[in-house]
Amino acid sequence: MTTAVSKLEFTALDAEAVGRLMADFRAARSPHTLRAYEADLAAFATHAGASTVGDAVRELLSAGPGAANSAVLRYKDRLLTDELAPATINRRLAALRSVVRVARLVGLITWSIEIPGLRTTPYRDTRGPGRAGFQRLVQLAADQAEPKRSRDLAILWLLYGRALRREEIASLDLEHLDMVGARVRVMGKHRREREWLTVPPATIRSLAEWLAVRGDSQGPLFHRVDRAAAMAGDRGRLTAKSIERLVSDLGKRLGLRVRPHGLRHAAITEVLDVTRGDFRTTQRFGRLQSANVLRFYDDNREDLGGEASRLIAP
């Protein structure tokens, strides 16, 4: 490891042992978490000047508790200097703590990374673009030429009509769609198995339109439709990053700042509205692990803090 992590001193940890460790680490994670952690560990390896993630982990573990914690502390300082979002910094530190925790669990080391993350404000703005903003996005997407029109509309309706996450949509194959039963089989966050979710009529109609354009060939439900892909016959899977860009670009054309997760937030907030604050129903709709999270949605929906401030300072 280079001076970026201050030349950690080696003890005897061989590459084979670290290889087994990384296999154990990957086996213990859900696909969603693993994708994020793999990217975070790769970022640490780049920062450390290591040629592979395995090399970076081996050098970190070989350093001993003091030097390793010191290295991670300097890494945290660098992330702060680079002005990364607190949530990103916390996830990158969590990835390192997690792999070190597994190393301790399997007996490679006896210590842990003690560097804490940053304090963050959860769910700062859960309102999203609202139903009106979503309808404007739908109208704009509907004005596009095929096949982009039908594809983008189906994605928008899955984001809002069923509050799916972009990663969940990107991972869908044709076989995960049950048009007769009006269901979609989703790999949810922190899940190891797919679950069937009922899809509302408007979303099913948009999916039917997309399938009429897409065809019935097996493979990714959503694929690239740009000119280069069409000329090359490339039906490669549309990535979560591409879905992020798709939604963002539509929003920019309307003067809105919109993210896929913002549409999910908007849908959850809308359900809170139409159910008059029914936390149980809304939790099931959004597949939220805790109903407590909905307190942030409810406060943002009604702006309770703002209403209170007007009572004392009209």
PDB file of C-alpha atoms in Angstrom, residues 11-300:
ATOM      1  CA  THR A  11       2.635  -9.292   9.042  1.00  0.00           C
ATOM      2  CA  ALA A  12       1.949 -12.775   7.688  1.00  0.00           C
ATOM      3  CA  LEU A  13      -1.447 -12.711   5.995  1.00  0.00           C
ATOM      4  CA  ASP A  14      -1.291 -14.612   2.728  1.00  0.00           C
ATOM      5  CA  ALA A  15      -3.351 -13.939  -0.370  1.00  0.00           C
ATOM      6  CA  GLU A  16      -5.123 -17.304  -0.151  1.00  0.00           C
ATOM      7  CA  ALA A  17      -6.473 -16.553   3.330  1.00  0.00           C
ATOM      8  CA  VAL A  18      -7.696 -13.152   2.198  1.00  0.00           C
ATOM      9  CA  GLY A  19      -9.295 -14.762  -0.853  1.00  0.00           C
ATOM     10  CA  ARG A  20     -11.306 -17.063   1.412  1.00  0.00           C
ATOM     11  CA  LEU A  21     -12.187 -14.075   3.573  1.00  0.00           C
ATOM     12  CA  MET A  22     -13.547 -12.137   0.608  1.00  0.00           C
ATOM     13  CA  ALA A  23     -15.619 -15.159  -0.447  1.00  0.00           C
ATOM     14  CA  ASP A  24     -17.105 -15.327   3.067  1.00  0.00           C
ATOM     15  CA  PHE A  25     -17.710 -11.577   3.021  1.00  0.00           C
ATOM     16  CA  ARG A  26     -19.589 -11.752  -0.296  1.00  0.00           C
ATOM     17  CA  ALA A  27     -21.647 -14.778   0.739  1.00  0.00           C
ATOM     18  CA  ALA A  28     -22.985 -12.962   3.786  1.00  0.00           C
ATOM     19  CA  ARG A  29     -24.381  -9.991   1.831  1.00  0.00           C
ATOM     20  CA  SER A  30     -27.542  -9.430  -0.164  1.00  0.00           C
ATOM     21  CA  PRO A  31     -26.984  -8.629  -3.867  1.00  0.00           C
ATOM     22  CA  HIS A  32     -27.988  -4.989  -3.346  1.00  0.00           C
ATOM     23  CA  THR A  33     -25.657  -4.443  -0.384  1.00  0.00           C
ATOM     24  CA  LEU A  34     -22.851  -6.359  -2.061  1.00  0.00           C
ATOM     25  CA  ARG A  35     -22.944  -4.171  -5.186  1.00  0.00           C
ATOM     26  CA  ALA A  36     -22.622  -1.049  -3.064  1.00  0.00           C
ATOM     27  CA  TYR A  37     -19.876  -2.471  -0.834  1.00  0.00           C
ATOM     28  CA  GLU A  38     -17.874  -3.780  -3.801  1.00  0.00           C
ATOM     29  CA  ALA A  39     -17.827  -0.273  -5.263  1.00  0.00           C
ATOM     30  CA  ASP A  40     -16.860   1.197  -1.896  1.00  0.00           C
ATOM     31  CA  LEU A  41     -14.004  -1.266  -1.371  1.00  0.00           C
ATOM     32  CA  ALA A  42     -12.796  -0.568  -4.911  1.00  0.00           C
ATOM     33  CA  ALA A  43     -12.742   3.153  -4.058  1.00  0.00           C
ATOM     34  CA  PHE A  44     -10.618   2.404  -0.986  1.00  0.00           C
ATOM     35  CA  ALA A  45      -8.241   0.262  -3.061  1.00  0.00           C
ATOM     36  CA  THR A  46      -7.819   3.105  -5.559  1.00  0.00           C
ATOM     37  CA  HIS A  47      -7.152   5.576  -2.754  1.00  0.00           C
ATOM     38  CA  ALA A  48      -4.625   3.186  -1.212  1.00  0.00           C
ATOM     39  CA  GLY A  49      -2.797   2.575  -4.482  1.00  0.00           C
ATOM     40  CA  ALA A  50      -3.502  -1.168  -4.347  1.00  0.00           C
ATOM     41  CA  SER A  51      -3.921  -3.043  -7.618  1.00  0.00           C
ATOM     42  CA  THR A  52      -6.933  -5.044  -6.387  1.00  0.00           C
ATOM     43  CA  VAL A  53      -9.478  -4.957  -3.584  1.00  0.00           C
ATOM     44  CA  GLY A  54      -7.939  -8.150  -2.218  1.00  0.00           C
ATOM     45  CA  ASP A  55      -4.510  -6.521  -2.005  1.00  0.00           C
ATOM     46  CA  ALA A  56      -5.959  -3.480  -0.236  1.00  0.00           C
ATOM     47  CA  VAL A  57      -7.780  -5.652   2.309  1.00  0.00           C
ATOM     48  CA  ARG A  58      -4.713  -7.843   2.861  1.00  0.00           C
ATOM     49  CA  GLU A  59      -2.504  -4.848   3.575  1.00  0.00           C
ATOM     50  CA  LEU A  60      -5.088  -3.284   5.875  1.00  0.00           C
ATOM     51  CA  LEU A  61      -5.494  -6.475   7.901  1.00  0.00           C
ATOM     52  CA  SER A  62      -1.745  -7.077   7.997  1.00  0.00           C
ATOM     53  CA  ALA A  63      -1.113  -3.671   9.536  1.00  0.00           C
ATOM     54  CA  GLY A  64      -2.432  -4.388  13.001  1.00  0.00           C
ATOM     55  CA  PRO A  65      -5.096  -2.455  14.925  1.00  0.00           C
ATOM     56  CA  GLY A  66      -3.285   0.836  15.474  1.00  0.00           C
ATOM     57  CA  ALA A  67      -1.947   1.343  11.976  1.00  0.00           C
ATOM     58  CA  ALA A  68      -5.137   0.097  10.317  1.00  0.00           C
ATOM     59  CA  ASN A  69      -7.380   2.413  12.325  1.00  0.00           C
ATOM     60  CA  SER A  70      -4.992   5.276  11.623  1.00  0.00           C
ATOM     61  CA  ALA A  71      -5.155   4.478   7.905  1.00  0.00           C
ATOM     62  CA  VAL A  72      -8.953   4.451   7.913  1.00  0.00           C
ATOM     63  CA  LEU A  73      -9.022   7.725   9.855  1.00  0.00           C
ATOM     64  CA  ARG A  74      -6.856   9.362   7.186  1.00  0.00           C
ATOM     65  CA  TYR A  75      -9.095   7.866   4.506  1.00  0.00           C
ATOM     66  CA  LYS A  76     -12.120   9.411   6.214  1.00  0.00           C
ATOM     67  CA  ASP A  77     -10.349  12.780   6.292  1.00  0.00           C
ATOM     68  CA  ARG A  78      -9.672  12.480   2.567  1.00  0.00           C
ATOM     69  CA  LEU A  79     -13.325  11.712   1.842  1.00  0.00           C
ATOM     70  CA  LEU A  80     -14.302  14.805   3.815  1.00  0.00           C
ATOM     71  CA  THR A  81     -11.752  16.881   1.906  1.00  0.00           C
ATOM     72  CA  ASP A  82     -13.244  15.606  -1.350  1.00  0.00           C
ATOM     73  CA  GLU A  83     -16.645  16.819  -0.076  1.00  0.00           C
ATOM     74  CA  LEU A  84     -18.463  13.539  -0.597  1.00  0.00           C
ATOM     75  CA  ALA A  85     -21.990  13.294   0.760  1.00  0.00           C
ATOM     76  CA  PRO A  86     -22.174  12.131   4.395  1.00  0.00           C
ATOM     77  CA  ALA A  87     -24.206   9.080   3.372  1.00  0.00           C
ATOM     78  CA  THR A  88     -21.510   8.091   0.860  1.00  0.00           C
ATOM     79  CA  ILE A  89     -18.733   8.537   3.424  1.00  0.00           C
ATOM     80  CA  ASN A  90     -20.639   6.479   5.974  1.00  0.00           C
ATOM     81  CA  ARG A  91     -21.253   3.663   3.499  1.00  0.00           C
ATOM     82  CA  ARG A  92     -17.583   3.537   2.497  1.00  0.00           C
ATOM     83  CA  LEU A  93     -16.502   3.362   6.127  1.00  0.00           C
ATOM     84  CA  ALA A  94     -19.178   0.741   6.805  1.00  0.00           C
ATOM     85  CA  ALA A  95     -17.797  -1.418   3.984  1.00  0.00           C
ATOM     86  CA  LEU A  96     -14.340  -1.388   5.590  1.00  0.00           C
ATOM     87  CA  ARG A  97     -15.717  -2.068   9.056  1.00  0.00           C
ATOM     88  CA  SER A  98     -17.773  -4.918   7.662  1.00  0.00           C
ATOM     89  CA  VAL A  99     -14.927  -6.744   5.926  1.00  0.00           C
ATOM     90  CA  VAL A 100     -12.726  -6.330   9.021  1.00  0.00           C
ATOM     91  CA  ARG A 101     -15.573  -7.662  11.171  1.00  0.00           C
ATOM     92  CA  VAL A 102     -15.766 -10.813   9.029  1.00  0.00           C
ATOM     93  CA  ALA A 103     -11.972 -11.199   9.281  1.00  0.00           C
ATOM     94  CA  ARG A 104     -12.288 -11.126  13.063  1.00  0.00           C
ATOM     95  CA  LEU A 105     -15.211 -13.557  12.952  1.00  0.00           C
ATOM     96  CA  VAL A 106     -13.223 -16.174  11.008  1.00  0.00           C
ATOM     97  CA  GLY A 107     -10.168 -15.776  13.239  1.00  0.00           C
ATOM     98  CA  LEU A 108      -7.782 -13.889  10.964  1.00  0.00           C
ATOM     99  CA  ILE A 109      -7.514 -10.966  13.398  1.00  0.00           C
ATOM    100  CA  THR A 110      -8.679 -10.074  16.916  1.00  0.00           C
ATOM    101  CA  TRP A 111      -9.406  -6.362  16.502  1.00  0.00           C
ATOM    102  CA  SER A 112     -11.843  -4.089  14.678  1.00  0.00           C
ATOM    103  CA  ILE A 113     -12.058  -0.727  12.936  1.00  0.00           C
ATOM    104  CA  GLU A 114     -13.293   1.821  15.463  1.00  0.00           C
ATOM    105  CA  ILE A 115     -13.570   4.879  13.208  1.00  0.00           C
ATOM    106  CA  PRO A 116     -17.165   6.177  13.448  1.00  0.00           C
ATOM    107  CA  GLY A 117     -19.236   7.541  10.615  1.00  0.00           C
ATOM    108  CA  LEU A 118     -20.761  10.993  10.337  1.00  0.00           C
ATOM    109  CA  ARG A 119     -24.004  12.077  11.902  1.00  0.00           C
ATOM    110  CA  THR A 120     -26.627  12.554   9.223  1.00  0.00           C
ATOM    111  CA  THR A 121     -30.161  13.867   9.046  1.00  0.00           C
ATOM    112  CA  PRO A 122     -32.370  10.993   7.852  1.00  0.00           C
ATOM    113  CA  TYR A 123     -35.033  11.615   5.236  1.00  0.00           C
ATOM    114  CA  ARG A 124     -34.366  15.328   4.967  1.00  0.00           C
ATOM    115  CA  ASP A 125     -36.854  15.789   2.145  1.00  0.00           C
ATOM    116  CA  THR A 126     -39.242  12.928   1.531  1.00  0.00           C
ATOM    117  CA  ARG A 127     -41.818  14.772  -0.540  1.00  0.00           C
ATOM    118  CA  GLY A 128     -40.361  14.198  -4.007  1.00  0.00           C
ATOM    119  CA  PRO A 129     -41.840  16.040  -7.016  1.00  0.00           C
ATOM    120  CA  GLY A 130     -45.418  15.302  -5.934  1.00  0.00           C
ATOM    121  CA  ARG A 131     -48.209  13.859  -8.044  1.00  0.00           C
ATOM    122  CA  ALA A 132     -48.358  16.958 -10.237  1.00  0.00           C
ATOM    123  CA  GLY A 133     -44.627  16.734 -10.932  1.00  0.00           C
ATOM    124  CA  PHE A 134     -44.948  13.042 -11.751  1.00  0.00           C
ATOM    125  CA  GLN A 135     -47.787  13.737 -14.192  1.00  0.00           C
ATOM    126  CA  ARG A 136     -45.635  16.325 -15.957  1.00  0.00           C
ATOM    127  CA  LEU A 137     -42.854  13.748 -16.288  1.00  0.00           C
ATOM    128  CA  VAL A 138     -45.327  11.256 -17.760  1.00  0.00           C
ATOM    129  CA  GLN A 139     -46.593  13.810 -20.279  1.00  0.00           C
ATOM    130  CA  LEU A 140     -43.064  14.645 -21.367  1.00  0.00           C
ATOM    131  CA  ALA A 141     -42.062  10.981 -21.675  1.00  0.00           C
ATOM    132  CA  ALA A 142     -45.203  10.302 -23.720  1.00  0.00           C
ATOM    133  CA  ASP A 143     -44.105  12.885 -26.300  1.00  0.00           C
ATOM    134  CA  GLN A 144     -40.928  10.921 -27.093  1.00  0.00           C
ATOM    135  CA  ALA A 145     -40.537   8.641 -30.090  1.00  0.00           C
ATOM    136  CA  GLU A 146     -40.711   4.874 -29.766  1.00  0.00           C
ATOM    137  CA  PRO A 147     -39.205   2.730 -28.368  1.00  0.00           C
ATOM    138  CA  LYS A 148     -37.957   5.224 -25.777  1.00  0.00           C
ATOM    139  CA  ARG A 149     -41.488   6.471 -25.151  1.00  0.00           C
ATOM    140  CA  SER A 150     -42.956   3.182 -23.953  1.00  0.00           C
ATOM    141  CA  ARG A 151     -39.847   2.088 -22.100  1.00  0.00           C
ATOM    142  CA  ASP A 152     -39.513   5.318 -20.124  1.00  0.00           C
ATOM    143  CA  LEU A 153     -43.227   5.433 -19.303  1.00  0.00           C
ATOM    144  CA  ALA A 154     -43.132   1.885 -17.921  1.00  0.00           C
ATOM    145  CA  ILE A 155     -40.124   2.763 -15.769  1.00  0.00           C
ATOM    146  CA  LEU A 156     -41.776   5.934 -14.459  1.00  0.00           C
ATOM    147  CA  TRP A 157     -44.925   4.035 -13.530  1.00  0.00           C
ATOM    148  CA  LEU A 158     -42.950   1.353 -11.679  1.00  0.00           C
ATOM    149  CA  LEU A 159     -41.054   4.032  -9.764  1.00  0.00           C
ATOM    150  CA  TYR A 160     -44.241   5.829  -8.755  1.00  0.00           C
ATOM    151  CA  GLY A 161     -47.112   3.362  -9.130  1.00  0.00           C
ATOM    152  CA  ARG A 162     -45.410   0.674  -7.043  1.00  0.00           C
ATOM    153  CA  ALA A 163     -42.630   2.714  -5.379  1.00  0.00           C
ATOM    154  CA  LEU A 164     -39.901   0.446  -6.728  1.00  0.00           C
ATOM    155  CA  ARG A 165     -36.255   1.362  -6.291  1.00  0.00           C
ATOM    156  CA  ARG A 166     -34.120   1.911  -9.395  1.00  0.00           C
ATOM    157  CA  GLU A 167     -31.968  -1.155  -8.575  1.00  0.00           C
ATOM    158  CA  GLU A 168     -35.096  -3.285  -8.311  1.00  0.00           C
ATOM    159  CA  ILE A 169     -36.259  -2.158 -11.740  1.00  0.00           C
ATOM    160  CA  ALA A 170     -32.847  -2.618 -13.342  1.00  0.00           C
ATOM    161  CA  SER A 171     -32.657  -6.230 -12.126  1.00  0.00           C
ATOM    162  CA  LEU A 172     -36.004  -7.267 -13.633  1.00  0.00           C
ATOM    163  CA  ASP A 173     -36.119  -9.861 -16.401  1.00  0.00           C
ATOM    164  CA  LEU A 174     -39.126 -10.684 -18.564  1.00  0.00           C
ATOM    165  CA  GLU A 175     -39.718 -13.818 -16.494  1.00  0.00           C
ATOM    166  CA  HIS A 176     -40.268 -11.652 -13.408  1.00  0.00           C
ATOM    167  CA  LEU A 177     -43.429 -10.181 -14.916  1.00  0.00           C
ATOM    168  CA  ASP A 178     -46.877 -11.774 -14.547  1.00  0.00           C
ATOM    169  CA  MET A 179     -49.216  -9.745 -16.722  1.00  0.00           C
ATOM    170  CA  VAL A 180     -52.229 -12.006 -16.121  1.00  0.00           C
ATOM    171  CA  GLY A 181     -51.863 -11.770 -12.364  1.00  0.00           C
ATOM    172  CA  ALA A 182     -50.795  -8.100 -12.510  1.00  0.00           C
ATOM    173  CA  ARG A 183     -47.656  -8.856 -10.510  1.00  0.00           C
ATOM    174  CA  VAL A 184     -43.935  -8.210 -10.669  1.00  0.00           C
ATOM    175  CA  ARG A 185     -41.311 -10.302  -8.874  1.00  0.00           C
ATOM    176  CA  VAL A 186     -38.839  -7.954  -7.211  1.00  0.00           C
ATOM    177  CA  MET A 187     -35.495  -8.457  -5.479  1.00  0.00           C
ATOM    178  CA  GLY A 188     -36.049  -6.041  -2.620  1.00  0.00           C
ATOM    179  CA  LYS A 189     -33.468  -4.185  -0.598  1.00  0.00           C
ATOM    180  CA  HIS A 190     -31.684  -6.447   1.927  1.00  0.00           C
ATOM    181  CA  ARG A 191     -33.573  -9.460   0.518  1.00  0.00           C
ATOM    182  CA  ARG A 192     -32.102 -12.747  -0.689  1.00  0.00           C
ATOM    183  CA  GLU A 193     -35.181 -13.932  -2.566  1.00  0.00           C
ATOM    184  CA  ARG A 194     -37.568 -12.200  -4.926  1.00  0.00           C
ATOM    185  CA  GLU A 195     -41.096 -11.402  -3.795  1.00  0.00           C
ATOM    186  CA  TRP A 196     -44.253 -10.945  -5.851  1.00  0.00           C
ATOM    187  CA  LEU A 197     -45.818  -7.487  -5.666  1.00  0.00           C
ATOM    188  CA  THR A 198     -49.240  -6.565  -7.017  1.00  0.00           C
ATOM    189  CA  VAL A 199     -49.038  -3.814  -9.637  1.00  0.00           C
ATOM    190  CA  PRO A 200     -51.821  -1.214 -10.125  1.00  0.00           C
ATOM    191  CA  PRO A 201     -53.771  -0.956 -13.418  1.00  0.00           C
ATOM    192  CA  ALA A 202     -52.042   2.169 -14.769  1.00  0.00           C
ATOM    193  CA  THR A 203     -48.634   0.542 -14.281  1.00  0.00           C
ATOM    194  CA  ILE A 204     -49.788  -2.702 -15.922  1.00  0.00           C
ATOM    195  CA  ARG A 205     -51.069  -0.732 -18.922  1.00  0.00           C
ATOM    196  CA  SER A 206     -47.712   0.993 -19.308  1.00  0.00           C
ATOM    197  CA  LEU A 207     -45.917  -2.359 -19.090  1.00  0.00           C
ATOM    198  CA  ALA A 208     -48.234  -3.840 -21.723  1.00  0.00           C
ATOM    199  CA  GLU A 209     -47.397  -0.976 -24.082  1.00  0.00           C
ATOM    200  CA  TRP A 210     -43.683  -1.514 -23.513  1.00  0.00           C
ATOM    201  CA  LEU A 211     -43.960  -5.274 -24.109  1.00  0.00           C
ATOM    202  CA  ALA A 212     -45.757  -4.617 -27.403  1.00  0.00           C
ATOM    203  CA  VAL A 213     -42.694  -2.644 -28.501  1.00  0.00           C
ATOM    204  CA  ARG A 214     -40.050  -4.778 -26.788  1.00  0.00           C
ATOM    205  CA  GLY A 215     -41.254  -8.189 -27.894  1.00  0.00           C
ATOM    206  CA  ASP A 216     -41.381 -11.437 -25.956  1.00  0.00           C
ATOM    207  CA  SER A 217     -37.716 -12.466 -26.044  1.00  0.00           C
ATOM    208  CA  GLN A 218     -36.266 -13.551 -22.715  1.00  0.00           C
ATOM    209  CA  GLY A 219     -33.729 -11.368 -20.953  1.00  0.00           C
ATOM    210  CA  PRO A 220     -33.704  -7.970 -19.255  1.00  0.00           C
ATOM    211  CA  LEU A 221     -37.136  -6.369 -19.041  1.00  0.00           C
ATOM    212  CA  PHE A 222     -35.603  -2.972 -19.785  1.00  0.00           C
ATOM    213  CA  HIS A 223     -32.727  -2.561 -22.209  1.00  0.00           C
ATOM    214  CA  ARG A 224     -30.881   0.193 -24.019  1.00  0.00           C
ATOM    215  CA  VAL A 225     -32.752   1.836 -26.890  1.00  0.00           C
ATOM    216  CA  ASP A 226     -30.252   4.485 -28.002  1.00  0.00           C
ATOM    217  CA  ARG A 227     -29.188   4.621 -31.641  1.00  0.00           C
ATOM    218  CA  ALA A 228     -25.787   3.026 -31.062  1.00  0.00           C
ATOM    219  CA  ALA A 229     -27.377   0.099 -29.219  1.00  0.00           C
ATOM    220  CA  ALA A 230     -29.998  -0.345 -31.933  1.00  0.00           C
ATOM    221  CA  MET A 231     -27.397  -0.365 -34.714  1.00  0.00           C
ATOM    222  CA  ALA A 232     -25.307  -2.928 -32.859  1.00  0.00           C
ATOM    223  CA  GLY A 233     -28.306  -5.051 -31.912  1.00  0.00           C
ATOM    224  CA  ASP A 234     -27.373  -4.477 -28.280  1.00  0.00           C
ATOM    225  CA  ARG A 235     -30.191  -5.379 -25.893  1.00  0.00           C
ATOM    226  CA  GLY A 236     -27.997  -5.048 -22.839  1.00  0.00           C
ATOM    227  CA  ARG A 237     -29.647  -4.452 -19.484  1.00  0.00           C
ATOM    228  CA  LEU A 238     -30.483  -0.863 -18.573  1.00  0.00           C
ATOM    229  CA  THR A 239     -28.464  -0.154 -15.435  1.00  0.00           C
ATOM    230  CA  ALA A 240     -29.615   1.543 -12.246  1.00  0.00           C
ATOM    231  CA  LYS A 241     -27.304   4.421 -13.126  1.00  0.00           C
ATOM    232  CA  SER A 242     -28.989   4.764 -16.520  1.00  0.00           C
ATOM    233  CA  ILE A 243     -32.405   4.870 -14.850  1.00  0.00           C
ATOM    234  CA  GLU A 244     -31.110   7.637 -12.586  1.00  0.00           C
ATOM    235  CA  ARG A 245     -29.922   9.573 -15.627  1.00  0.00           C
ATOM    236  CA  LEU A 246     -33.171   8.947 -17.520  1.00  0.00           C
ATOM    237  CA  VAL A 247     -35.307  10.416 -14.732  1.00  0.00           C
ATOM    238  CA  SER A 248     -32.910  13.279 -14.069  1.00  0.00           C
ATOM    239  CA  ASP A 249     -32.824  14.274 -17.749  1.00  0.00           C
ATOM    240  CA  LEU A 250     -36.622  14.321 -17.998  1.00  0.00           C
ATOM    241  CA  GLY A 251     -36.778  16.461 -14.877  1.00  0.00           C
ATOM    242  CA  LYS A 252     -34.209  18.937 -16.152  1.00  0.00           C
ATOM    243  CA  ARG A 253     -36.258  19.501 -19.298  1.00  0.00           C
ATOM    244  CA  LEU A 254     -39.129  20.558 -17.031  1.00  0.00           C
ATOM    245  CA  GLY A 255     -36.981  22.634 -14.721  1.00  0.00           C
ATOM    246  CA  LEU A 256     -37.342  20.037 -11.954  1.00  0.00           C
ATOM    247  CA  ARG A 257     -34.671  18.321  -9.914  1.00  0.00           C
ATOM    248  CA  VAL A 258     -35.901  14.731  -9.827  1.00  0.00           C
ATOM    249  CA  ARG A 259     -34.312  11.429  -8.825  1.00  0.00           C
ATOM    250  CA  PRO A 260     -35.800   7.926  -9.043  1.00  0.00           C
ATOM    251  CA  HIS A 261     -35.898   7.766  -5.251  1.00  0.00           C
ATOM    252  CA  GLY A 262     -37.741  11.079  -5.269  1.00  0.00           C
ATOM    253  CA  LEU A 263     -40.556   9.416  -7.217  1.00  0.00           C
ATOM    254  CA  ARG A 264     -40.626   6.643  -4.620  1.00  0.00           C
ATOM    255  CA  HIS A 265     -40.829   9.291  -1.898  1.00  0.00           C
ATOM    256  CA  ALA A 266     -43.631  11.045  -3.789  1.00  0.00           C
ATOM    257  CA  ALA A 267     -45.590   7.790  -4.072  1.00  0.00           C
ATOM    258  CA  ILE A 268     -45.232   6.976  -0.365  1.00  0.00           C
ATOM    259  CA  THR A 269     -46.270  10.511   0.573  1.00  0.00           C
ATOM    260  CA  GLU A 270     -49.284  10.265  -1.756  1.00  0.00           C
ATOM    261  CA  VAL A 271     -50.375   6.999  -0.106  1.00  0.00           C
ATOM    262  CA  LEU A 272     -50.107   8.686   3.301  1.00  0.00           C
ATOM    263  CA  ASP A 273     -52.383  11.414   1.964  1.00  0.00           C
ATOM    264  CA  VAL A 274     -55.066   9.201   0.405  1.00  0.00           C
ATOM    265  CA  THR A 275     -55.131   6.863   3.434  1.00  0.00           C
ATOM    266  CA  ARG A 276     -55.294   9.839   5.832  1.00  0.00           C
ATOM    267  CA  GLY A 277     -52.058   8.917   7.534  1.00  0.00           C
ATOM    268  CA  ASP A 278     -52.512   5.129   7.724  1.00  0.00           C
ATOM    269  CA  PHE A 279     -48.978   4.096   8.693  1.00  0.00           C
ATOM    270  CA  ARG A 280     -49.607   0.349   8.437  1.00  0.00           C
ATOM    271  CA  THR A 281     -50.904   0.459   4.874  1.00  0.00           C
ATOM    272  CA  THR A 282     -48.217   2.906   3.782  1.00  0.00           C
ATOM    273  CA  GLN A 283     -45.460   0.820   5.352  1.00  0.00           C
ATOM    274  CA  ARG A 284     -46.613  -2.215   3.374  1.00  0.00           C
ATOM    275  CA  PHE A 285     -46.886  -0.217   0.164  1.00  0.00           C
ATOM    276  CA  GLY A 286     -43.366   1.186   0.514  1.00  0.00           C
ATOM    277  CA  ARG A 287     -41.953  -2.059   1.969  1.00  0.00           C
ATOM    278  CA  LEU A 288     -40.341  -0.038   4.741  1.00  0.00           C
ATOM    279  CA  GLN A 289     -38.608  -1.999   7.488  1.00  0.00           C
ATOM    280  CA  SER A 290     -39.966   0.241  10.230  1.00  0.00           C
ATOM    281  CA  ALA A 291     -43.123   2.295  10.512  1.00  0.00           C
ATOM    282  CA  ASN A 292     -41.078   4.832  12.482  1.00  0.00           C
ATOM    283  CA  VAL A 293     -39.554   6.002   9.199  1.00  0.00           C
ATOM    284  CA  LEU A 294     -42.983   7.260   8.198  1.00  0.00           C
ATOM    285  CA  ARG A 295     -42.801   9.945  10.880  1.00  0.00           C
ATOM    286  CA  PHE A 296     -40.379  11.812   8.603  1.00  0.00           C
ATOM    287  CA  TYR A 297     -42.727  11.408   5.634  1.00  0.00           C
ATOM    288  CA  ASP A 298     -45.702  12.552   7.682  1.00  0.00           C
ATOM    289  CA  ASP A 299     -43.943  15.630   9.050  1.00  0.00           C
ATOM    290  CA  ASN A 300     -42.665  16.603   5.603  1.00  0.00           C
TER     291      ASN A 300
END
